[in-house]
Amino acid sequence: MKLFTTEDVKRDALEGQTLAVLGYGSQGRAHANNLRDSGYNVIIGARPGGPTAKAAEAAGFEVFDFAEATAKAQHISMLVPDMVQPAVFEQIKDHLQDGDTLLFAHGLNVHFGAIEPPKNIDVTMVAPKSPGDLVRRQYQEGRGVPCLRAVYQDASGEAAERALSYAHGLGGTHAGVLDTTFAEETETDLFGEQAVLCGGTAQLVMHGFDTLVEAGYQPEAAYFECLHELKLIVDLLYEGGLDKMYEFISDTAAYGDLVSGPRIIDDSVKARMKDVLTDIQDGTFAKAWMDEYAAGSNGYQAMLTKRRAHPIESTGSKLRDRMSWLAKKNKAQEAA
């Protein structure tokens, strides 16, 4: 495994180029500000008059519609949401010129064919492995978050170098840049979200909460045990893997982990994880999601509403209001 760091950036392959960041949401805001602070000429592409366009203007960026921003730049970062990217691509494709770079932070639309870039441009990916807010904060502290780099199409012969320079501009080379492919990034990212990070974890938390409440325990006690304390364990895993978790939890907790964990998450769960991965690999999930979005997202919104109505949410909201450190943070985020 080769991790590219600052020492591997031999030259600035983006020198003299104008960089257009399409979208000024979580990732777009972080990319644009980090790149500007790294000395690049950055402009923003956004829907005219929209809230993100106004936010970008307030931050001092020149803002254009997607097509004009693309025409003015040599390096274009597609950072609007996945569901919107195909429509935005239709607006910009005729403004892409020979030797331009079209960069993504996630490969879904290219990998599954919803976007088919012209052959005369570079198509690359730089995917920071963290939310945009952390990408920005780490950069401001003189550090960076790990990034993935991929080259889908190399028309210029410099696509890999350009992507590395871009990752360096984000601060990613301070933590390391790992080479991947559009297929690997897309499929592992979707699987991680669905099976472990979001889908798996949320479902496990809710089932744990329900099991305790249905057995007669207080919802508040169930919340503390099944959701609140999860952060303590995740922090240990994040900082030092399984080994650090076992070092810092009690022997009683460790023994319970070893004898009961496999009873809950057994081989049948792994088999269903493989089914989820198959749906991702063959495009079933991507098609279902794009069809759902195109139809107005009513099914998605109904599922989200039902999930938010789970009793763990009302219980947690009341308890978090009592936690001064969380209440202060949440109020600051709402104000922002």
Phi, psi and omega in degrees: 000129178249120173257120180277133181236186183302330181293339182273353179273093185281332179206163178270101183285354178253008183303132177082358182269153169266131182252120177259124175257115180268111185105137181228047174269214184302303180287318182301318180297316181294313180300311185299313182290319178296316181294319178297316179293340176274001174103005182272154174276107186245131172239164185243138170253127182203166177291122184305130177081356181283168183297325180287325176298317180294322179294321179293319177297319180296333178275001175094012180269149167284132184238133179228168172290170187301316183294314182293321177299319179295317181295330183276348189246163173252343179231120187240123179258119180271096186238019170282165181303152182310316187292336184267341187304316180301320179292320178294321179300322178298329179284332188254344192300326180282354180255000175281133185246163180310130176084356176295163173243131172249114185250143177238158172255357177205139192266008191307307187291324177287314184298320183263009169083009177288335174237127178241096185293151175295157187283348187267012180232160170281142174233116186228174176220136166230113186242100174296139182267058176189164174297159183301323181300320180287325175304316181289313183295319179296321177297315181296336178268009177081016180239204178193171176251154178300148179230154169258144177235137177216149175240118178267326184209129184239086181278331186269341189082000182237014188301316182295318179294321178297318179295322179293320177297321178296313178300322178297319178296333176279344185099001187295332182288345175292327181261335179121141180240125183253131177285140177213194174235164176301320181295311183296314181298314183297310187289320179289324179296312179297319180296314180301316180298315188280317189271331188235294195294315182250293184302307182296314183293313181299317181293321179296317179298314182293319178296320178297314178301311182298320181299316180290316181295317179294338177274000175102005180277156181296139177303324181295319178295321179295320179299313181301317186284325189257343179234304186305312184282354178301323180300323181298320180286317180299320178299319178295315178299317181297320185279328186208017178071192181301323183300318180290324178299313181294333179290326189255343176275166181288161176298325178298315179295319181295317179296318178298321175303310188289327183267332184257332179307310180293341176286328181275305181258083185261190184295335177293326176294316179299321178297319178289329173299321178296325176295318177298316180297320178298317178298326177289312185297321184271003175089001181300314181295313183301317180295317180299319181291316180294321177296319179298315180295317181296331181275001176108359175064023182296318178296317178299314181295324179294318178295320180294318179298317179297317180298318181290344179272000180298141183303336180297334181287313179292323177297312182295323181299317180294319182290321181294330177297339179272351182262102190302321182293327178280319181301316180296317181294317182294321179294322178295319180293321178296320179296320179295000000 
